[in-house]
Each structure stands twice: as structure tokens, then as C-alpha cells.
PDB file of C-alpha atoms in Angstrom:
ATOM      1  CA  MET A   1     -42.330   8.416  29.051  1.00 57.00           C
ATOM      2  CA  GLU A   2     -43.185  10.235  25.832  1.00 66.00           C
ATOM      3  CA  GLN A   3     -44.363   8.076  22.948  1.00 66.00           C
ATOM      4  CA  PRO A   4     -44.918   9.231  19.385  1.00 67.00           C
ATOM      5  CA  SER A   5     -48.345   9.475  17.887  1.00 67.00           C
ATOM      6  CA  GLY A   6     -48.302   7.124  14.948  1.00 74.00           C
ATOM      7  CA  HIS A   7     -50.227   4.992  12.520  1.00 78.00           C
ATOM      8  CA  GLU A   8     -52.744   2.979  14.536  1.00 81.00           C
ATOM      9  CA  GLN A   9     -51.489  -0.281  13.047  1.00 83.00           C
ATOM     10  CA  ASN A  10     -47.989   0.485  14.353  1.00 85.00           C
ATOM     11  CA  ALA A  11     -49.219   0.808  17.950  1.00 89.00           C
ATOM     12  CA  ASP A  12     -47.831  -2.578  19.046  1.00 88.00           C
ATOM     13  CA  GLN A  13     -44.374  -1.767  17.692  1.00 89.00           C
ATOM     14  CA  ILE A  14     -44.412   1.669  19.327  1.00 90.00           C
ATOM     15  CA  ALA A  15     -45.353   0.102  22.668  1.00 91.00           C
ATOM     16  CA  TYR A  16     -42.661  -2.576  22.312  1.00 87.00           C
ATOM     17  CA  TRP A  17     -39.830  -0.135  21.556  1.00 90.00           C
ATOM     18  CA  ASN A  18     -40.871   2.160  24.421  1.00 92.00           C
ATOM     19  CA  GLY A  19     -41.184  -0.656  26.963  1.00 91.00           C
ATOM     20  CA  PRO A  20     -38.625  -2.841  28.731  1.00 89.00           C
ATOM     21  CA  SER A  21     -37.326  -4.276  25.457  1.00 85.00           C
ATOM     22  CA  GLY A  22     -36.597  -0.836  24.043  1.00 88.00           C
ATOM     23  CA  GLN A  23     -34.828   0.092  27.257  1.00 91.00           C
ATOM     24  CA  ARG A  24     -32.665  -3.048  27.062  1.00 89.00           C
ATOM     25  CA  TRP A  25     -31.630  -2.114  23.537  1.00 89.00           C
ATOM     26  CA  ALA A  26     -30.759   1.387  24.753  1.00 91.00           C
ATOM     27  CA  ASP A  27     -28.772   0.030  27.700  1.00 91.00           C
ATOM     28  CA  ARG A  28     -26.800  -2.230  25.356  1.00 90.00           C
ATOM     29  CA  HIS A  29     -26.169   0.420  22.711  1.00 91.00           C
ATOM     30  CA  ALA A  30     -22.383   0.366  23.053  1.00 91.00           C
ATOM     31  CA  VAL A  31     -22.184  -3.427  22.821  1.00 91.00           C
ATOM     32  CA  GLN A  32     -24.655  -3.606  19.967  1.00 91.00           C
ATOM     33  CA  GLU A  33     -22.766  -0.975  18.035  1.00 93.00           C
ATOM     34  CA  LYS A  34     -19.631  -3.108  18.196  1.00 93.00           C
ATOM     35  CA  LEU A  35     -21.651  -5.985  16.775  1.00 94.00           C
ATOM     36  CA  LEU A  36     -23.515  -4.015  14.105  1.00 94.00           C
ATOM     37  CA  GLY A  37     -20.926  -1.336  13.362  1.00 94.00           C
ATOM     38  CA  PRO A  38     -19.479  -3.203  10.371  1.00 94.00           C
ATOM     39  CA  ILE A  39     -22.956  -3.325   8.854  1.00 96.00           C
ATOM     40  CA  ALA A  40     -23.202   0.456   9.168  1.00 96.00           C
ATOM     41  CA  ASP A  41     -19.955   0.681   7.215  1.00 96.00           C
ATOM     42  CA  VAL A  42     -21.452  -1.475   4.441  1.00 97.00           C
ATOM     43  CA  LEU A  43     -24.609   0.645   4.389  1.00 98.00           C
ATOM     44  CA  ILE A  44     -22.721   3.933   4.129  1.00 97.00           C
ATOM     45  CA  ASP A  45     -20.496   2.514   1.399  1.00 97.00           C
ATOM     46  CA  ARG A  46     -23.554   1.564  -0.706  1.00 97.00           C
ATOM     47  CA  ALA A  47     -25.579   4.677   0.149  1.00 97.00           C
ATOM     48  CA  LYS A  48     -22.710   6.945  -0.950  1.00 97.00           C
ATOM     49  CA  PRO A  49     -23.711  10.059   1.026  1.00 98.00           C
ATOM     50  CA  LYS A  50     -22.067  13.257  -0.174  1.00 98.00           C
ATOM     51  CA  PRO A  51     -21.113  16.546   1.504  1.00 98.00           C
ATOM     52  CA  GLY A  52     -24.032  18.946   1.494  1.00 98.00           C
ATOM     53  CA  GLU A  53     -26.720  16.262   1.182  1.00 98.00           C
ATOM     54  CA  ARG A  54     -29.764  15.908   3.411  1.00 98.00           C
ATOM     55  CA  VAL A  55     -30.309  12.409   4.785  1.00 98.00           C
ATOM     56  CA  ILE A  56     -33.208  10.670   6.566  1.00 98.00           C
ATOM     57  CA  ASP A  57     -32.059   7.809   8.817  1.00 98.00           C
ATOM     58  CA  VAL A  58     -35.138   5.671   9.570  1.00 98.00           C
ATOM     59  CA  GLY A  59     -35.141   3.631  12.782  1.00 97.00           C
ATOM     60  CA  CYS A  60     -31.930   5.330  13.848  1.00 97.00           C
ATOM     61  CA  GLY A  61     -31.926   3.788  17.337  1.00 95.00           C
ATOM     62  CA  SER A  62     -29.146   5.221  19.482  1.00 95.00           C
ATOM     63  CA  GLY A  63     -27.935   7.357  16.623  1.00 97.00           C
ATOM     64  CA  ALA A  64     -24.631   5.916  15.442  1.00 96.00           C
ATOM     65  CA  THR A  65     -25.684   5.783  11.800  1.00 98.00           C
ATOM     66  CA  THR A  66     -27.184   9.279  11.933  1.00 98.00           C
ATOM     67  CA  VAL A  67     -23.913  10.613  13.309  1.00 98.00           C
ATOM     68  CA  ALA A  68     -21.994   8.842  10.541  1.00 98.00           C
ATOM     69  CA  PHE A  69     -24.208  10.376   7.847  1.00 98.00           C
ATOM     70  CA  ALA A  70     -23.986  13.823   9.457  1.00 98.00           C
ATOM     71  CA  LYS A  71     -20.189  13.680   9.473  1.00 98.00           C
ATOM     72  CA  VAL A  72     -20.186  13.102   5.712  1.00 98.00           C
ATOM     73  CA  ALA A  73     -22.902  15.677   5.028  1.00 98.00           C
ATOM     74  CA  ALA A  74     -21.270  18.414   7.140  1.00 98.00           C
ATOM     75  CA  PRO A  75     -20.974  21.299   7.132  1.00 97.00           C
ATOM     76  CA  ASP A  76     -23.701  22.238   4.668  1.00 98.00           C
ATOM     77  CA  GLY A  77     -25.806  19.071   4.721  1.00 98.00           C
ATOM     78  CA  PHE A  78     -28.032  17.572   7.404  1.00 98.00           C
ATOM     79  CA  ALA A  79     -29.009  14.203   8.881  1.00 98.00           C
ATOM     80  CA  LEU A  80     -32.426  13.534  10.430  1.00 98.00           C
ATOM     81  CA  GLY A  81     -32.571  10.519  12.753  1.00 98.00           C
ATOM     82  CA  LEU A  82     -36.108   9.191  13.137  1.00 98.00           C
ATOM     83  CA  ASP A  83     -37.264   6.529  15.600  1.00 97.00           C
ATOM     84  CA  VAL A  84     -40.321   5.521  17.640  1.00 96.00           C
ATOM     85  CA  SER A  85     -38.227   4.593  20.712  1.00 96.00           C
ATOM     86  CA  GLU A  86     -37.757   7.333  23.305  1.00 96.00           C
ATOM     87  CA  PRO A  87     -35.254   5.227  25.322  1.00 96.00           C
ATOM     88  CA  MET A  88     -32.969   4.887  22.317  1.00 96.00           C
ATOM     89  CA  LEU A  89     -33.393   8.481  21.162  1.00 97.00           C
ATOM     90  CA  SER A  90     -32.454   9.666  24.656  1.00 95.00           C
ATOM     91  CA  GLN A  91     -29.182   7.783  24.209  1.00 94.00           C
ATOM     92  CA  ALA A  92     -28.757   9.238  20.731  1.00 96.00           C
ATOM     93  CA  ARG A  93     -29.150  12.814  21.929  1.00 97.00           C
ATOM     94  CA  ALA A  94     -26.747  12.260  24.831  1.00 95.00           C
ATOM     95  CA  LEU A  95     -24.079  10.574  22.726  1.00 94.00           C
ATOM     96  CA  ALA A  96     -24.071  12.629  19.525  1.00 96.00           C
ATOM     97  CA  PRO A  97     -20.990  14.860  19.127  1.00 96.00           C
ATOM     98  CA  LYS A  98     -21.746  18.539  19.430  1.00 95.00           C
ATOM     99  CA  GLY A  99     -21.674  20.734  16.380  1.00 96.00           C
ATOM    100  CA  LEU A 100     -22.813  18.199  13.803  1.00 98.00           C
ATOM    101  CA  PRO A 101     -25.731  19.100  11.496  1.00 98.00           C
ATOM    102  CA  LEU A 102     -28.235  16.559  12.787  1.00 98.00           C
ATOM    103  CA  GLU A 103     -31.522  16.232  14.646  1.00 98.00           C
ATOM    104  CA  PHE A 104     -33.263  13.321  16.340  1.00 98.00           C
ATOM    105  CA  VAL A 105     -37.054  13.173  16.148  1.00 97.00           C
ATOM    106  CA  LEU A 106     -39.430  10.848  18.000  1.00 97.00           C
ATOM    107  CA  ALA A 107     -41.861   9.946  15.233  1.00 96.00           C
ATOM    108  CA  ASP A 108     -43.491   7.207  13.193  1.00 96.00           C
ATOM    109  CA  ALA A 109     -42.129   7.363   9.646  1.00 96.00           C
ATOM    110  CA  THR A 110     -45.460   6.100   8.295  1.00 96.00           C
ATOM    111  CA  VAL A 111     -47.235   9.353   9.148  1.00 96.00           C
ATOM    112  CA  HIS A 112     -44.530  11.902  10.001  1.00 96.00           C
ATOM    113  CA  PRO A 113     -45.147  15.160   8.068  1.00 97.00           C
ATOM    114  CA  PHE A 114     -41.817  15.476   6.264  1.00 97.00           C
ATOM    115  CA  GLU A 115     -41.208  18.572   4.207  1.00 97.00           C
ATOM    116  CA  PRO A 116     -41.909  17.403   0.654  1.00 98.00           C
ATOM    117  CA  ALA A 117     -39.007  16.953  -1.766  1.00 98.00           C
ATOM    118  CA  SER A 118     -36.436  18.115   0.771  1.00 98.00           C
ATOM    119  CA  PHE A 119     -34.042  15.154   1.198  1.00 98.00           C
ATOM    120  CA  ASP A 120     -31.469  13.521  -1.056  1.00 98.00           C
ATOM    121  CA  LEU A 121     -31.066  10.151   0.645  1.00 98.00           C
ATOM    122  CA  LEU A 122     -33.302   7.786   2.600  1.00 98.00           C
ATOM    123  CA  ALA A 123     -31.285   5.244   4.580  1.00 98.00           C
ATOM    124  CA  SER A 124     -31.800   2.679   7.321  1.00 98.00           C
ATOM    125  CA  ARG A 125     -29.951  -0.030   9.186  1.00 98.00           C
ATOM    126  CA  PHE A 126     -32.636  -2.548  10.192  1.00 97.00           C
ATOM    127  CA  GLY A 127     -35.268   0.132  10.809  1.00 96.00           C
ATOM    128  CA  VAL A 128     -37.807  -0.461   8.035  1.00 97.00           C
ATOM    129  CA  MET A 129     -38.982  -4.053   8.655  1.00 96.00           C
ATOM    130  CA  PHE A 130     -41.500  -3.137  11.357  1.00 94.00           C
ATOM    131  CA  PHE A 131     -44.092  -1.153   9.397  1.00 95.00           C
ATOM    132  CA  ALA A 132     -47.600  -2.621   9.512  1.00 93.00           C
ATOM    133  CA  ASP A 133     -48.329  -1.017   6.125  1.00 95.00           C
ATOM    134  CA  PRO A 134     -44.944  -0.806   4.423  1.00 97.00           C
ATOM    135  CA  ILE A 135     -46.232   0.537   1.106  1.00 97.00           C
ATOM    136  CA  ALA A 136     -47.953   3.467   2.845  1.00 97.00           C
ATOM    137  CA  SER A 137     -44.807   4.026   4.924  1.00 97.00           C
ATOM    138  CA  PHE A 138     -42.503   4.111   1.915  1.00 98.00           C
ATOM    139  CA  ILE A 139     -44.906   6.353  -0.002  1.00 98.00           C
ATOM    140  CA  ASN A 140     -44.676   8.850   2.852  1.00 98.00           C
ATOM    141  CA  LEU A 141     -40.893   8.563   2.920  1.00 98.00           C
ATOM    142  CA  ARG A 142     -40.573   8.874  -0.868  1.00 98.00           C
ATOM    143  CA  ARG A 143     -42.512  12.131  -0.786  1.00 98.00           C
ATOM    144  CA  ALA A 144     -39.745  13.534   1.402  1.00 98.00           C
ATOM    145  CA  LEU A 145     -37.164  12.790  -1.316  1.00 98.00           C
ATOM    146  CA  ARG A 146     -36.248  15.118  -4.129  1.00 98.00           C
ATOM    147  CA  PRO A 147     -36.894  13.792  -7.661  1.00 97.00           C
ATOM    148  CA  THR A 148     -33.201  12.857  -7.793  1.00 96.00           C
ATOM    149  CA  GLY A 149     -33.372  11.204  -4.361  1.00 98.00           C
ATOM    150  CA  ARG A 150     -32.314   7.657  -3.633  1.00 98.00           C
ATOM    151  CA  LEU A 151     -32.778   4.920  -1.076  1.00 98.00           C
ATOM    152  CA  ALA A 152     -30.354   2.529   0.631  1.00 98.00           C
ATOM    153  CA  PHE A 153     -31.097   0.204   3.532  1.00 98.00           C
ATOM    154  CA  VAL A 154     -30.061  -3.123   4.998  1.00 98.00           C
ATOM    155  CA  CYS A 155     -32.394  -5.856   6.248  1.00 98.00           C
ATOM    156  CA  TRP A 156     -31.993  -9.460   7.368  1.00 97.00           C
ATOM    157  CA  ARG A 157     -32.354 -12.379   4.980  1.00 97.00           C
ATOM    158  CA  GLU A 158     -34.077 -15.654   5.919  1.00 96.00           C
ATOM    159  CA  PRO A 159     -33.885 -16.916   9.540  1.00 95.00           C
ATOM    160  CA  LYS A 160     -32.089 -20.089   8.414  1.00 96.00           C
ATOM    161  CA  GLU A 161     -29.329 -17.882   6.994  1.00 98.00           C
ATOM    162  CA  ASN A 162     -28.890 -16.105  10.342  1.00 98.00           C
ATOM    163  CA  PRO A 163     -27.861 -18.766  12.879  1.00 98.00           C
ATOM    164  CA  TRP A 164     -26.328 -16.060  15.079  1.00 97.00           C
ATOM    165  CA  MET A 165     -29.943 -15.279  16.049  1.00 96.00           C
ATOM    166  CA  MET A 166     -31.595 -18.638  15.498  1.00 97.00           C
ATOM    167  CA  ALA A 167     -29.145 -21.011  17.212  1.00 98.00           C
ATOM    168  CA  PRO A 168     -29.823 -19.533  20.688  1.00 98.00           C
ATOM    169  CA  LEU A 169     -33.560 -19.551  19.952  1.00 97.00           C
ATOM    170  CA  MET A 170     -33.510 -23.236  19.023  1.00 98.00           C
ATOM    171  CA  ALA A 171     -31.710 -23.944  22.310  1.00 98.00           C
ATOM    172  CA  VAL A 172     -34.428 -22.094  24.220  1.00 98.00           C
ATOM    173  CA  TYR A 173     -37.132 -24.068  22.418  1.00 98.00           C
ATOM    174  CA  LYS A 174     -35.918 -27.189  24.205  1.00 97.00           C
ATOM    175  CA  HIS A 175     -37.523 -25.679  27.324  1.00 98.00           C
ATOM    176  CA  VAL A 176     -40.442 -23.460  26.238  1.00 97.00           C
ATOM    177  CA  PRO A 177     -43.198 -23.662  23.605  1.00 96.00           C
ATOM    178  CA  LYS A 178     -42.415 -22.094  20.268  1.00 95.00           C
ATOM    179  CA  MET A 179     -43.627 -18.554  19.787  1.00 93.00           C
ATOM    180  CA  PRO A 180     -46.544 -18.129  17.368  1.00 90.00           C
ATOM    181  CA  PRO A 181     -45.232 -18.040  13.802  1.00 86.00           C
ATOM    182  CA  VAL A 182     -44.931 -14.607  12.235  1.00 83.00           C
ATOM    183  CA  GLY A 183     -46.669 -14.357   8.902  1.00 81.00           C
ATOM    184  CA  PRO A 184     -44.622 -13.361   5.833  1.00 77.00           C
ATOM    185  CA  GLU A 185     -46.438 -10.024   5.614  1.00 83.00           C
ATOM    186  CA  GLU A 186     -46.260  -9.199   9.344  1.00 90.00           C
ATOM    187  CA  PRO A 187     -43.758  -6.775  10.917  1.00 93.00           C
ATOM    188  CA  GLY A 188     -40.636  -8.302  12.426  1.00 91.00           C
ATOM    189  CA  PRO A 189     -36.878  -8.662  11.986  1.00 93.00           C
ATOM    190  CA  PHE A 190     -37.276 -11.022   9.006  1.00 95.00           C
ATOM    191  CA  ALA A 191     -40.229  -9.263   7.372  1.00 96.00           C
ATOM    192  CA  PHE A 192     -38.052  -8.138   4.448  1.00 97.00           C
ATOM    193  CA  ALA A 193     -36.276 -11.460   3.915  1.00 97.00           C
ATOM    194  CA  SER A 194     -38.156 -12.084   0.665  1.00 97.00           C
ATOM    195  CA  GLU A 195     -36.594 -10.407  -2.357  1.00 97.00           C
ATOM    196  CA  GLU A 196     -39.937 -10.583  -4.166  1.00 97.00           C
ATOM    197  CA  ARG A 197     -41.788  -8.882  -1.325  1.00 97.00           C
ATOM    198  CA  VAL A 198     -39.291  -6.044  -0.885  1.00 98.00           C
ATOM    199  CA  THR A 199     -39.257  -5.355  -4.613  1.00 98.00           C
ATOM    200  CA  ARG A 200     -43.066  -5.375  -4.706  1.00 98.00           C
ATOM    201  CA  ILE A 201     -43.302  -2.965  -1.763  1.00 98.00           C
ATOM    202  CA  LEU A 202     -40.791  -0.476  -3.107  1.00 98.00           C
ATOM    203  CA  LYS A 203     -42.190  -0.479  -6.625  1.00 98.00           C
ATOM    204  CA  GLY A 204     -45.676  -0.140  -5.162  1.00 98.00           C
ATOM    205  CA  ALA A 205     -44.466   2.915  -3.243  1.00 98.00           C
ATOM    206  CA  GLY A 206     -43.115   4.538  -6.404  1.00 97.00           C
ATOM    207  CA  PHE A 207     -39.420   3.632  -6.309  1.00 98.00           C
ATOM    208  CA  ALA A 208     -37.534   2.510  -9.398  1.00 98.00           C
ATOM    209  CA  ASP A 209     -34.345   0.576 -10.170  1.00 98.00           C
ATOM    210  CA  VAL A 210     -34.745  -1.596  -7.083  1.00 98.00           C
ATOM    211  CA  ALA A 211     -31.631  -3.715  -6.500  1.00 98.00           C
ATOM    212  CA  MET A 212     -30.960  -6.239  -3.720  1.00 98.00           C
ATOM    213  CA  GLU A 213     -27.424  -7.431  -3.056  1.00 98.00           C
ATOM    214  CA  PRO A 214     -26.904 -10.395  -0.704  1.00 98.00           C
ATOM    215  CA  HIS A 215     -24.110  -9.870   1.793  1.00 98.00           C
ATOM    216  CA  ASP A 216     -22.790 -12.479   4.233  1.00 98.00           C
ATOM    217  CA  LEU A 217     -21.342 -11.662   7.637  1.00 96.00           C
ATOM    218  CA  ALA A 218     -19.320 -13.235  10.407  1.00 96.00           C
ATOM    219  CA  MET A 219     -21.076 -12.157  13.623  1.00 97.00           C
ATOM    220  CA  ASP A 220     -19.050 -12.337  16.831  1.00 97.00           C
ATOM    221  CA  ILE A 221     -21.969 -12.449  19.244  1.00 97.00           C
ATOM    222  CA  ALA A 222     -19.514 -12.417  22.156  1.00 97.00           C
ATOM    223  CA  ILE A 223     -18.023  -9.161  20.846  1.00 95.00           C
ATOM    224  CA  GLY A 224     -14.662 -10.312  22.161  1.00 95.00           C
ATOM    225  CA  GLY A 225     -16.036 -11.020  25.623  1.00 96.00           C
ATOM    226  CA  GLY A 226     -15.985 -14.810  25.631  1.00 98.00           C
ATOM    227  CA  LEU A 227     -18.694 -17.439  25.964  1.00 98.00           C
ATOM    228  CA  ASP A 228     -20.406 -15.847  28.976  1.00 97.00           C
ATOM    229  CA  ALA A 229     -20.865 -12.593  27.069  1.00 97.00           C
ATOM    230  CA  ALA A 230     -22.356 -14.450  24.092  1.00 97.00           C
ATOM    231  CA  VAL A 231     -24.844 -16.277  26.316  1.00 98.00           C
ATOM    232  CA  ASP A 232     -25.807 -13.146  28.240  1.00 95.00           C
ATOM    233  CA  GLY A 233     -26.311 -11.182  25.023  1.00 94.00           C
ATOM    234  CA  SER A 234     -28.631 -13.857  23.653  1.00 95.00           C
ATOM    235  CA  LEU A 235     -30.682 -13.706  26.836  1.00 95.00           C
ATOM    236  CA  GLN A 236     -31.002  -9.917  26.925  1.00 91.00           C
ATOM    237  CA  ILE A 237     -32.249  -9.063  23.429  1.00 87.00           C
ATOM    238  CA  GLY A 238     -33.313 -10.921  20.302  1.00 89.00           C
ATOM    239  CA  PRO A 239     -35.638 -13.863  19.652  1.00 94.00           C
ATOM    240  CA  ALA A 240     -34.261 -16.110  22.420  1.00 96.00           C
ATOM    241  CA  SER A 241     -34.945 -13.357  24.930  1.00 94.00           C
ATOM    242  CA  ARG A 242     -38.510 -12.880  23.663  1.00 92.00           C
ATOM    243  CA  ALA A 243     -39.221 -16.610  23.822  1.00 96.00           C
ATOM    244  CA  LEU A 244     -38.261 -16.696  27.518  1.00 96.00           C
ATOM    245  CA  GLN A 245     -40.383 -13.754  28.608  1.00 92.00           C
ATOM    246  CA  GLY A 246     -42.822 -14.700  31.365  1.00 93.00           C
ATOM    247  CA  HIS A 247     -41.241 -18.060  32.175  1.00 97.00           C
ATOM    248  CA  PRO A 248     -40.009 -18.990  35.692  1.00 97.00           C
ATOM    249  CA  ALA A 249     -36.422 -18.724  36.894  1.00 96.00           C
ATOM    250  CA  GLU A 250     -35.754 -22.463  36.693  1.00 97.00           C
ATOM    251  CA  THR A 251     -36.783 -22.500  33.025  1.00 97.00           C
ATOM    252  CA  TYR A 252     -34.574 -19.492  32.375  1.00 97.00           C
ATOM    253  CA  GLU A 253     -31.568 -21.210  33.961  1.00 98.00           C
ATOM    254  CA  ALA A 254     -32.152 -24.422  32.044  1.00 98.00           C
ATOM    255  CA  ALA A 255     -32.436 -22.488  28.779  1.00 98.00           C
ATOM    256  CA  LYS A 256     -29.297 -20.554  29.626  1.00 98.00           C
ATOM    257  CA  ALA A 257     -27.405 -23.821  30.056  1.00 98.00           C
ATOM    258  CA  SER A 258     -28.681 -25.042  26.695  1.00 98.00           C
ATOM    259  CA  ILE A 259     -27.628 -21.823  24.956  1.00 98.00           C
ATOM    260  CA  ARG A 260     -24.182 -22.183  26.475  1.00 98.00           C
ATOM    261  CA  GLU A 261     -23.952 -25.769  25.251  1.00 98.00           C
ATOM    262  CA  THR A 262     -25.079 -24.724  21.762  1.00 98.00           C
ATOM    263  CA  LEU A 263     -22.593 -21.852  21.466  1.00 98.00           C
ATOM    264  CA  ALA A 264     -19.561 -23.513  23.069  1.00 98.00           C
ATOM    265  CA  PRO A 265     -18.385 -25.252  19.851  1.00 98.00           C
ATOM    266  CA  PHE A 266     -18.123 -21.835  18.160  1.00 98.00           C
ATOM    267  CA  LEU A 267     -15.817 -20.366  20.814  1.00 98.00           C
ATOM    268  CA  LYS A 268     -12.409 -19.372  19.451  1.00 97.00           C
ATOM    269  CA  GLY A 269     -10.349 -17.355  21.868  1.00 97.00           C
ATOM    270  CA  GLN A 270     -12.765 -14.757  23.220  1.00 97.00           C
ATOM    271  CA  SER A 271     -14.983 -14.747  20.124  1.00 98.00           C
ATOM    272  CA  VAL A 272     -18.144 -16.714  19.323  1.00 98.00           C
ATOM    273  CA  VAL A 273     -18.648 -16.335  15.586  1.00 98.00           C
ATOM    274  CA  LEU A 274     -21.789 -17.424  13.732  1.00 98.00           C
ATOM    275  CA  GLN A 275     -23.086 -16.669  10.274  1.00 97.00           C
ATOM    276  CA  GLY A 276     -25.255 -13.663   9.491  1.00 98.00           C
ATOM    277  CA  ALA A 277     -26.886 -12.670   6.197  1.00 98.00           C
ATOM    278  CA  ILE A 278     -28.364  -9.381   5.002  1.00 98.00           C
ATOM    279  CA  TRP A 279     -29.777  -7.719   1.910  1.00 98.00           C
ATOM    280  CA  ILE A 280     -28.343  -4.386   0.809  1.00 98.00           C
ATOM    281  CA  VAL A 281     -31.295  -2.691  -0.874  1.00 98.00           C
ATOM    282  CA  THR A 282     -30.948   0.313  -3.167  1.00 98.00           C
ATOM    283  CA  ALA A 283     -33.431   2.206  -5.320  1.00 98.00           C
ATOM    284  CA  ARG A 284     -34.185   5.672  -6.632  1.00 98.00           C
ATOM    285  CA  ALA A 285     -37.206   7.908  -6.320  1.00 96.00           C
ATOM    286  CA  ALA A 286     -39.178   7.431  -9.516  1.00 81.00           C
TER     287      ALA A 286
END
């Protein structure tokens, strides 16, 4: 499988998103899009893309956000979807409607040679928290923006504010040792939870007028499929899944039972709704 050449410090992330975990995300793209689709709507509302604009979509995954930006930008604009995961980009290329002005590129945004000053908007839905050197990454991305360019992305707030991810993980921790703690400056889903850190990174990369808007969500982790679907989803991707990697079948089954017990009180009809919390981050190229 093709993997992008990238910044050497991003090698672990590139390997992760091109391995079994990346393939699981690709296989679940339709389900995940139902879960995260409302967040794409929030992002596009804040990013305010316009017809004729050129957009970079960082960490585009299976391409839903890139397609959404391309539909607004068409016919004279363009959307570039960038990701390090070949499994997800394969899905993106297969699923994108024909005739839209877009392209998907397998590349590391930290070092990708963008044409300087050629884009109007830099956007991302959960694709910018995994850079080993985020200031260098955002400097490279800012160079691709025109002087009037702007930025808009969404990222997760603190773990404690996202029980839709953490409640299944806490259930798993009844059966397996806790994973090593991730440092506040290390890549990961919560790497941009700190308002101070995100502001420092973006200003250090040359952005101005940095604003961070908290936004709360109701996450139906069953996606209308009932308790079994919620449990299975927690076991396939996310922190609970990572914590169980390499453990025997009996541990897996015990953890599965604990996740089910934890999530059962949240079942209403066919939905299992838990709280989620994101930042909506905006800025302009200085």
C-alpha cells in the first residue's frame, strides 16, 4: 500500500492511519459520517466558503467535507482534500460525485509543497491535531493561503467534556491497564483541547485574529442502531478500541459486557446519546 513521504516526526501517525486502524475508519466511513455529519455542517457554516474560492481540506479522510466545500466552490473554485491515509483516500476517490472541482492527494500537510498564496480557505474537521510539530505544519499551510486567506477548523475539547468517547474507555479500563498518558504537547485526538495552546500555535505560525468558540453536541453513538450498534462502534474505533488491542478474547468479551452495562442507561429508543464538546477555531492569514 502506498504511503506518503512526510515529516520524520509524523512517521508514527502515517503508519497508524495506513494500518489496520486506518482501514477500520475507511470501512466505517458511512456510519462515521452519520455521526460526524452535523459537525461538518457547523464547520462549513463558520468557514463560510464562497463560490469561486479555493479550499484546502486537511485530514479529509473519506472526503465528505471536501465534497461539501467543492459543491459550494463550483464551478469556478476548487477543493483540495489532503490526508496521509491511503485507505480513506481510496474511499474518497470512489465516493466523490463526478464533475466536481476537487482533487484528493496523499500527502503530509507538514511538508507538502503547496503552491504559495494560491488558496482562500484552510479548513479541517478533526484533521490537524496529529502534527508532531504543529507550528511548522501551520506555517507550511499558511504559506499556501493568499494574504486575504482564512482558517476554520474543529477540534475536540477536554476528554472529560467528551463522555461519548471516554465512557466506553473507562469501562474497558476495568479489565486492562490504562494506556500510557499522552502529554499535552503530543499528537492525539485531544491535542488541541487547550485554548491557550491552540492560540499559541496559530499565532506562532503567523495567523492573526484567532478565535475559539466552544460548541456542545449530542452524540448518538448508536447512530439509530440501538445498544448493540453503540457497543460495536466503541469496540471498532476510538480510545476503547485502542486500549483493547493485543488482549485475549476473554478480556475483549468481558470489556464488551462492561461497555454495554455503561451505555445501557443512555438508551432511548434506538439511540444512545452522550455529550460531545468541540472548539470551532477561526483565524486569518496575517
